[in-house]
PDB file of C-alpha atoms in Angstrom:
ATOM      1  CA  UNK A   1     -19.061  -0.111   2.335  1.00  0.00           C
ATOM      2  CA  UNK A   2     -15.496  -0.246   1.342  1.00  0.00           C
ATOM      3  CA  UNK A   3     -13.904   2.049  -0.793  1.00  0.00           C
ATOM      4  CA  UNK A   4     -12.178  -0.384  -2.948  1.00  0.00           C
ATOM      5  CA  UNK A   5     -13.535  -4.009  -3.042  1.00  0.00           C
ATOM      6  CA  UNK A   6     -12.174  -7.162  -4.225  1.00  0.00           C
ATOM      7  CA  UNK A   7     -12.999 -10.841  -4.418  1.00  0.00           C
ATOM      8  CA  UNK A   8     -10.589 -12.145  -1.848  1.00  0.00           C
ATOM      9  CA  UNK A   9     -10.370 -15.465  -3.821  1.00  0.00           C
ATOM     10  CA  UNK A  10      -8.362 -17.513  -3.803  1.00  0.00           C
ATOM     11  CA  UNK A  11      -8.210 -18.254  -7.563  1.00  0.00           C
ATOM     12  CA  UNK A  12      -6.737 -21.369  -8.128  1.00  0.00           C
ATOM     13  CA  UNK A  13      -5.310 -21.449 -11.444  1.00  0.00           C
ATOM     14  CA  UNK A  14      -3.581 -24.249 -13.369  1.00  0.00           C
ATOM     15  CA  UNK A  15      -0.196 -23.175 -14.829  1.00  0.00           C
ATOM     16  CA  UNK A  16      -0.204 -21.760 -18.296  1.00  0.00           C
ATOM     17  CA  UNK A  17      -3.797 -20.743 -17.742  1.00  0.00           C
ATOM     18  CA  UNK A  18      -5.569 -17.342 -18.006  1.00  0.00           C
ATOM     19  CA  UNK A  19      -7.097 -15.597 -14.740  1.00  0.00           C
ATOM     20  CA  UNK A  20      -9.149 -12.703 -14.556  1.00  0.00           C
ATOM     21  CA  UNK A  21     -10.497 -10.716 -11.536  1.00  0.00           C
ATOM     22  CA  UNK A  22     -11.997  -7.423 -10.873  1.00  0.00           C
ATOM     23  CA  UNK A  23     -12.197  -4.916  -8.130  1.00  0.00           C
ATOM     24  CA  UNK A  24     -14.826  -2.137  -7.900  1.00  0.00           C
ATOM     25  CA  UNK A  25     -13.982   1.550  -6.583  1.00  0.00           C
ATOM     26  CA  UNK A  26     -16.792   3.927  -4.997  1.00  0.00           C
ATOM     27  CA  UNK A  27     -14.788   7.300  -5.180  1.00  0.00           C
ATOM     28  CA  UNK A  28     -15.239   8.579  -8.401  1.00  0.00           C
ATOM     29  CA  UNK A  29     -12.900  11.205  -8.080  1.00  0.00           C
ATOM     30  CA  UNK A  30     -10.083   8.749  -7.967  1.00  0.00           C
ATOM     31  CA  UNK A  31      -8.230   9.558 -10.941  1.00  0.00           C
ATOM     32  CA  UNK A  32      -5.243   6.941 -11.119  1.00  0.00           C
ATOM     33  CA  UNK A  33      -5.183   3.092 -10.397  1.00  0.00           C
ATOM     34  CA  UNK A  34      -2.773   0.617  -9.811  1.00  0.00           C
ATOM     35  CA  UNK A  35      -2.373  -3.074  -9.280  1.00  0.00           C
ATOM     36  CA  UNK A  36      -0.105  -3.905  -6.719  1.00  0.00           C
ATOM     37  CA  UNK A  37       1.163  -7.375  -5.846  1.00  0.00           C
ATOM     38  CA  UNK A  38       2.153  -8.492  -2.304  1.00  0.00           C
ATOM     39  CA  UNK A  39       3.892 -11.789  -1.505  1.00  0.00           C
ATOM     40  CA  UNK A  40       3.462 -13.385   1.754  1.00  0.00           C
ATOM     41  CA  UNK A  41       4.587 -11.425   4.585  1.00  0.00           C
ATOM     42  CA  UNK A  42       6.699  -9.215   1.846  1.00  0.00           C
ATOM     43  CA  UNK A  43       6.005  -5.122   1.052  1.00  0.00           C
ATOM     44  CA  UNK A  44       3.354  -4.488  -1.836  1.00  0.00           C
ATOM     45  CA  UNK A  45       5.168  -3.834  -5.314  1.00  0.00           C
ATOM     46  CA  UNK A  46       3.660  -2.043  -7.789  1.00  0.00           C
ATOM     47  CA  UNK A  47       2.751  -4.662 -10.843  1.00  0.00           C
ATOM     48  CA  UNK A  48       1.327  -1.832 -13.174  1.00  0.00           C
ATOM     49  CA  UNK A  49      -0.330   1.472 -13.431  1.00  0.00           C
ATOM     50  CA  UNK A  50      -4.098   1.969 -15.163  1.00  0.00           C
ATOM     51  CA  UNK A  51      -4.647   5.266 -16.252  1.00  0.00           C
ATOM     52  CA  UNK A  52      -7.233   5.421 -18.823  1.00  0.00           C
ATOM     53  CA  UNK A  53      -9.010   3.163 -20.905  1.00  0.00           C
ATOM     54  CA  UNK A  54      -6.379   0.185 -20.136  1.00  0.00           C
ATOM     55  CA  UNK A  55      -2.738  -0.825 -19.886  1.00  0.00           C
ATOM     56  CA  UNK A  56      -0.945  -4.183 -20.930  1.00  0.00           C
ATOM     57  CA  UNK A  57       2.550  -5.438 -19.962  1.00  0.00           C
ATOM     58  CA  UNK A  58       3.757  -8.719 -21.134  1.00  0.00           C
ATOM     59  CA  UNK A  59       1.300 -11.531 -19.862  1.00  0.00           C
ATOM     60  CA  UNK A  60      -0.943  -8.811 -17.683  1.00  0.00           C
ATOM     61  CA  UNK A  61      -3.293  -6.779 -18.899  1.00  0.00           C
ATOM     62  CA  UNK A  62      -5.191  -4.225 -16.800  1.00  0.00           C
ATOM     63  CA  UNK A  63      -8.619  -2.347 -18.009  1.00  0.00           C
ATOM     64  CA  UNK A  64     -10.446   0.642 -16.320  1.00  0.00           C
ATOM     65  CA  UNK A  65     -14.098   0.842 -16.865  1.00  0.00           C
ATOM     66  CA  UNK A  66     -14.800   4.498 -15.521  1.00  0.00           C
ATOM     67  CA  UNK A  67     -18.502   4.513 -16.263  1.00  0.00           C
ATOM     68  CA  UNK A  68     -19.207   1.251 -13.988  1.00  0.00           C
ATOM     69  CA  UNK A  69     -16.228   1.889 -11.763  1.00  0.00           C
ATOM     70  CA  UNK A  70     -14.448  -1.197 -11.949  1.00  0.00           C
ATOM     71  CA  UNK A  71     -10.751  -2.092 -12.969  1.00  0.00           C
ATOM     72  CA  UNK A  72      -9.518  -5.611 -14.095  1.00  0.00           C
ATOM     73  CA  UNK A  73      -6.318  -7.585 -14.333  1.00  0.00           C
ATOM     74  CA  UNK A  74      -5.956 -10.483 -16.441  1.00  0.00           C
ATOM     75  CA  UNK A  75      -2.862 -12.772 -16.582  1.00  0.00           C
ATOM     76  CA  UNK A  76      -2.200 -14.806 -19.353  1.00  0.00           C
ATOM     77  CA  UNK A  77       0.107 -17.909 -19.660  1.00  0.00           C
ATOM     78  CA  UNK A  78       0.401 -18.066 -15.653  1.00  0.00           C
ATOM     79  CA  UNK A  79       3.398 -19.094 -14.232  1.00  0.00           C
ATOM     80  CA  UNK A  80       4.280 -20.365 -10.564  1.00  0.00           C
ATOM     81  CA  UNK A  81       5.767 -17.284  -9.750  1.00  0.00           C
ATOM     82  CA  UNK A  82       2.459 -15.374 -10.027  1.00  0.00           C
ATOM     83  CA  UNK A  83       1.454 -16.816  -7.070  1.00  0.00           C
ATOM     84  CA  UNK A  84       0.566 -13.721  -4.620  1.00  0.00           C
ATOM     85  CA  UNK A  85      -1.969 -11.418  -3.548  1.00  0.00           C
ATOM     86  CA  UNK A  86      -3.015  -8.759  -5.813  1.00  0.00           C
ATOM     87  CA  UNK A  87      -4.018  -5.428  -4.558  1.00  0.00           C
ATOM     88  CA  UNK A  88      -6.225  -3.252  -6.503  1.00  0.00           C
ATOM     89  CA  UNK A  89      -5.073   0.556  -5.448  1.00  0.00           C
ATOM     90  CA  UNK A  90      -6.606   3.778  -6.324  1.00  0.00           C
ATOM     91  CA  UNK A  91      -4.811   7.305  -6.117  1.00  0.00           C
ATOM     92  CA  UNK A  92      -7.229   9.731  -4.092  1.00  0.00           C
ATOM     93  CA  UNK A  93      -5.313  12.776  -4.519  1.00  0.00           C
ATOM     94  CA  UNK A  94      -2.710  14.569  -6.493  1.00  0.00           C
ATOM     95  CA  UNK A  95      -0.359  13.860  -3.744  1.00  0.00           C
ATOM     96  CA  UNK A  96      -0.152  10.151  -4.170  1.00  0.00           C
ATOM     97  CA  UNK A  97      -2.452   9.224  -1.146  1.00  0.00           C
ATOM     98  CA  UNK A  98      -3.137   5.651  -1.812  1.00  0.00           C
ATOM     99  CA  UNK A  99      -6.537   3.467  -1.283  1.00  0.00           C
ATOM    100  CA  UNK A 100      -6.252  -0.007  -1.061  1.00  0.00           C
ATOM    101  CA  UNK A 101      -8.357  -3.072  -1.732  1.00  0.00           C
ATOM    102  CA  UNK A 102      -8.116  -6.083   0.767  1.00  0.00           C
ATOM    103  CA  UNK A 103      -6.662  -8.048  -2.087  1.00  0.00           C
ATOM    104  CA  UNK A 104      -7.295 -10.936  -4.477  1.00  0.00           C
ATOM    105  CA  UNK A 105      -5.195 -14.155  -3.638  1.00  0.00           C
ATOM    106  CA  UNK A 106      -3.961 -16.110  -6.573  1.00  0.00           C
ATOM    107  CA  UNK A 107      -2.510 -19.617  -6.280  1.00  0.00           C
ATOM    108  CA  UNK A 108      -0.882 -20.826  -9.578  1.00  0.00           C
ATOM    109  CA  UNK A 109      -0.517 -24.905  -9.348  1.00  0.00           C
ATOM    110  CA  UNK A 110       1.581 -27.043 -11.504  1.00  0.00           C
TER     111      UNK A 110
ATOM    112  CA  UNK B   1      20.503   1.602  -4.830  1.00  0.00           C
ATOM    113  CA  UNK B   2      19.150   1.059  -1.245  1.00  0.00           C
ATOM    114  CA  UNK B   3      15.421   1.021  -0.995  1.00  0.00           C
ATOM    115  CA  UNK B   4      12.984   1.804   1.661  1.00  0.00           C
ATOM    116  CA  UNK B   5      14.130   0.144   4.908  1.00  0.00           C
ATOM    117  CA  UNK B   6      12.158  -0.216   7.929  1.00  0.00           C
ATOM    118  CA  UNK B   7      13.307  -0.740  11.467  1.00  0.00           C
ATOM    119  CA  UNK B   8      12.329  -3.122  13.553  1.00  0.00           C
ATOM    120  CA  UNK B   9      11.126  -5.575  11.358  1.00  0.00           C
ATOM    121  CA  UNK B  10       9.200  -7.006  14.229  1.00  0.00           C
ATOM    122  CA  UNK B  11       8.189  -5.501  17.513  1.00  0.00           C
ATOM    123  CA  UNK B  12       6.151  -7.343  20.481  1.00  0.00           C
ATOM    124  CA  UNK B  13       5.525  -4.757  23.727  1.00  0.00           C
ATOM    125  CA  UNK B  14       3.111  -4.972  26.182  1.00  0.00           C
ATOM    126  CA  UNK B  15      -0.177  -2.997  26.163  1.00  0.00           C
ATOM    127  CA  UNK B  16       0.896   0.631  27.838  1.00  0.00           C
ATOM    128  CA  UNK B  17       4.408   0.537  26.409  1.00  0.00           C
ATOM    129  CA  UNK B  18       6.092   2.696  23.694  1.00  0.00           C
ATOM    130  CA  UNK B  19       7.072   1.896  20.435  1.00  0.00           C
ATOM    131  CA  UNK B  20       9.065   4.036  17.901  1.00  0.00           C
ATOM    132  CA  UNK B  21       9.046   2.709  14.281  1.00  0.00           C
ATOM    133  CA  UNK B  22      11.632   4.470  11.770  1.00  0.00           C
ATOM    134  CA  UNK B  23      11.584   4.605   8.170  1.00  0.00           C
ATOM    135  CA  UNK B  24      14.634   5.695   5.854  1.00  0.00           C
ATOM    136  CA  UNK B  25      12.969   6.467   2.652  1.00  0.00           C
ATOM    137  CA  UNK B  26      14.974   6.214  -0.600  1.00  0.00           C
ATOM    138  CA  UNK B  27      17.160   9.306  -1.059  1.00  0.00           C
ATOM    139  CA  UNK B  28      16.041  12.287  -2.575  1.00  0.00           C
ATOM    140  CA  UNK B  29      12.368  11.077  -2.182  1.00  0.00           C
ATOM    141  CA  UNK B  30      10.442  14.135  -0.833  1.00  0.00           C
ATOM    142  CA  UNK B  31       7.110  12.197  -0.278  1.00  0.00           C
ATOM    143  CA  UNK B  32       6.987   9.921   2.576  1.00  0.00           C
ATOM    144  CA  UNK B  33       4.125   7.977   3.479  1.00  0.00           C
ATOM    145  CA  UNK B  34       3.056   5.692   6.303  1.00  0.00           C
ATOM    146  CA  UNK B  35       0.449   3.025   6.212  1.00  0.00           C
ATOM    147  CA  UNK B  36      -1.053   0.386   8.428  1.00  0.00           C
ATOM    148  CA  UNK B  37      -2.554  -3.050   7.774  1.00  0.00           C
ATOM    149  CA  UNK B  38      -4.466  -4.699  10.601  1.00  0.00           C
ATOM    150  CA  UNK B  39      -5.244  -8.509  10.549  1.00  0.00           C
ATOM    151  CA  UNK B  40      -7.742  -9.057   8.155  1.00  0.00           C
ATOM    152  CA  UNK B  41      -8.282  -5.623   6.795  1.00  0.00           C
ATOM    153  CA  UNK B  42      -6.948  -3.768   3.829  1.00  0.00           C
ATOM    154  CA  UNK B  43      -3.954  -1.510   3.782  1.00  0.00           C
ATOM    155  CA  UNK B  44      -4.906   1.945   5.159  1.00  0.00           C
ATOM    156  CA  UNK B  45      -3.148   5.347   5.099  1.00  0.00           C
ATOM    157  CA  UNK B  46      -2.133   7.075   8.112  1.00  0.00           C
ATOM    158  CA  UNK B  47      -0.078  10.313   7.275  1.00  0.00           C
ATOM    159  CA  UNK B  48       2.205  11.739   4.188  1.00  0.00           C
ATOM    160  CA  UNK B  49       5.077  14.038   4.749  1.00  0.00           C
ATOM    161  CA  UNK B  50       6.405  16.485   1.949  1.00  0.00           C
ATOM    162  CA  UNK B  51       9.725  16.631   3.091  1.00  0.00           C
ATOM    163  CA  UNK B  52       9.695  17.574   6.629  1.00  0.00           C
ATOM    164  CA  UNK B  53       5.941  18.841   6.518  1.00  0.00           C
ATOM    165  CA  UNK B  54       3.173  17.052   7.300  1.00  0.00           C
ATOM    166  CA  UNK B  55       0.909  17.003   4.204  1.00  0.00           C
ATOM    167  CA  UNK B  56      -2.057  15.001   5.309  1.00  0.00           C
ATOM    168  CA  UNK B  57      -2.487  13.346   8.852  1.00  0.00           C
ATOM    169  CA  UNK B  58      -5.789  12.376   7.925  1.00  0.00           C
ATOM    170  CA  UNK B  59      -5.614   8.713   8.853  1.00  0.00           C
ATOM    171  CA  UNK B  60      -3.911   8.870  11.779  1.00  0.00           C
ATOM    172  CA  UNK B  61      -6.268   6.771  14.243  1.00  0.00           C
ATOM    173  CA  UNK B  62      -5.888   9.072  17.380  1.00  0.00           C
ATOM    174  CA  UNK B  63      -3.403  11.251  19.505  1.00  0.00           C
ATOM    175  CA  UNK B  64      -1.664   8.295  20.784  1.00  0.00           C
ATOM    176  CA  UNK B  65       0.272   8.270  17.284  1.00  0.00           C
ATOM    177  CA  UNK B  66       2.959  10.783  16.507  1.00  0.00           C
ATOM    178  CA  UNK B  67       4.850  11.076  13.404  1.00  0.00           C
ATOM    179  CA  UNK B  68       8.078  12.998  12.762  1.00  0.00           C
ATOM    180  CA  UNK B  69      10.397  13.593  10.046  1.00  0.00           C
ATOM    181  CA  UNK B  70      12.821  16.102  11.267  1.00  0.00           C
ATOM    182  CA  UNK B  71      15.512  17.299   8.337  1.00  0.00           C
ATOM    183  CA  UNK B  72      12.917  15.767   5.562  1.00  0.00           C
ATOM    184  CA  UNK B  73      15.213  12.789   5.801  1.00  0.00           C
ATOM    185  CA  UNK B  74      14.113   9.587   7.934  1.00  0.00           C
ATOM    186  CA  UNK B  75      11.052   9.539   9.759  1.00  0.00           C
ATOM    187  CA  UNK B  76       9.457   8.161  12.883  1.00  0.00           C
ATOM    188  CA  UNK B  77       6.364   6.837  14.196  1.00  0.00           C
ATOM    189  CA  UNK B  78       5.555   6.768  17.811  1.00  0.00           C
ATOM    190  CA  UNK B  79       2.777   4.885  19.497  1.00  0.00           C
ATOM    191  CA  UNK B  80       2.531   5.889  23.134  1.00  0.00           C
ATOM    192  CA  UNK B  81       0.919   4.017  24.909  1.00  0.00           C
ATOM    193  CA  UNK B  82       0.300   1.225  22.546  1.00  0.00           C
ATOM    194  CA  UNK B  83      -3.407  -0.560  22.777  1.00  0.00           C
ATOM    195  CA  UNK B  84      -4.335  -3.901  21.715  1.00  0.00           C
ATOM    196  CA  UNK B  85      -5.728  -2.662  18.594  1.00  0.00           C
ATOM    197  CA  UNK B  86      -2.558  -0.828  17.235  1.00  0.00           C
ATOM    198  CA  UNK B  87      -1.255  -4.455  16.548  1.00  0.00           C
ATOM    199  CA  UNK B  88      -0.542  -4.923  12.823  1.00  0.00           C
ATOM    200  CA  UNK B  89       2.131  -4.227   9.854  1.00  0.00           C
ATOM    201  CA  UNK B  90       3.012  -0.880   9.883  1.00  0.00           C
ATOM    202  CA  UNK B  91       4.515   0.242   6.343  1.00  0.00           C
ATOM    203  CA  UNK B  92       6.474   3.263   4.799  1.00  0.00           C
ATOM    204  CA  UNK B  93       6.491   4.370   1.332  1.00  0.00           C
ATOM    205  CA  UNK B  94       8.450   7.111  -0.472  1.00  0.00           C
ATOM    206  CA  UNK B  95       8.229   8.623  -3.882  1.00  0.00           C
ATOM    207  CA  UNK B  96      10.244  11.107  -5.899  1.00  0.00           C
ATOM    208  CA  UNK B  97       7.808  13.877  -6.765  1.00  0.00           C
ATOM    209  CA  UNK B  98       5.921  16.492  -4.786  1.00  0.00           C
ATOM    210  CA  UNK B  99       2.874  17.684  -6.346  1.00  0.00           C
ATOM    211  CA  UNK B 100       1.020  16.123  -9.615  1.00  0.00           C
ATOM    212  CA  UNK B 101       3.133  12.915  -8.520  1.00  0.00           C
ATOM    213  CA  UNK B 102       0.604  10.737 -10.755  1.00  0.00           C
ATOM    214  CA  UNK B 103       3.117   9.086 -12.509  1.00  0.00           C
ATOM    215  CA  UNK B 104       5.659   8.665  -9.769  1.00  0.00           C
ATOM    216  CA  UNK B 105       5.937   5.055  -8.461  1.00  0.00           C
ATOM    217  CA  UNK B 106       5.589   4.592  -4.586  1.00  0.00           C
ATOM    218  CA  UNK B 107       8.142   2.289  -3.188  1.00  0.00           C
ATOM    219  CA  UNK B 108       7.574   0.560  -0.037  1.00  0.00           C
ATOM    220  CA  UNK B 109       9.626  -1.041   2.888  1.00  0.00           C
ATOM    221  CA  UNK B 110       9.174  -4.108   4.190  1.00  0.00           C
ATOM    222  CA  UNK B 111       7.074  -3.028   6.986  1.00  0.00           C
ATOM    223  CA  UNK B 112       7.086  -3.511  10.832  1.00  0.00           C
ATOM    224  CA  UNK B 113       4.998  -6.005  12.145  1.00  0.00           C
ATOM    225  CA  UNK B 114       3.784  -4.720  15.570  1.00  0.00           C
ATOM    226  CA  UNK B 115       2.371  -6.930  18.275  1.00  0.00           C
ATOM    227  CA  UNK B 116       0.743  -5.444  21.478  1.00  0.00           C
ATOM    228  CA  UNK B 117       0.066  -8.084  24.041  1.00  0.00           C
TER     229      UNK B 117
END
């Protein structure tokens, strides 16, 4: 079983709509979680951190549920530029070692 | 400010050859990480340097992989001899803080795409 599991998608989303997806993690010792965004053939870039009960940044809302060991990401008012692969990432030690999910692909269509 | 830079961006080598990947972290970042993504799989941790010291090399696949960070600046990852299964994208990342770095963002380089034929 993978440490961080994500639905690979793709999630096809009309422009302006809302999309939400989850990831689950098995390492209960993980303290910090992040959503990274990766465009095709580019490097992962931090989208937002998820530390405790959740985090909101503009159109993006991330929620952490420790009891059920899942993290969600919601994107409101989707833009064409939101098309990317979203990586769910857990920090597994205090030195910043990251554990990645395989990513969820989002495709926003006009 | 320059980001994390990796060289080369692409490398195609024959099985059995040697390849050396280089990573220049953001200036002043003590933490340097190597990750790898093989086709169809998730990005996986290889190792972590704090300055010039290896903090964690638990993700290194085998002894064909050798990472160095002399002087605590840039790092190299050498694969010798390369095998077909070593193909993938090798990412380097750096971050600023040492211990208790939970709030410090890791910045990634654009990666080196290695193809072993």
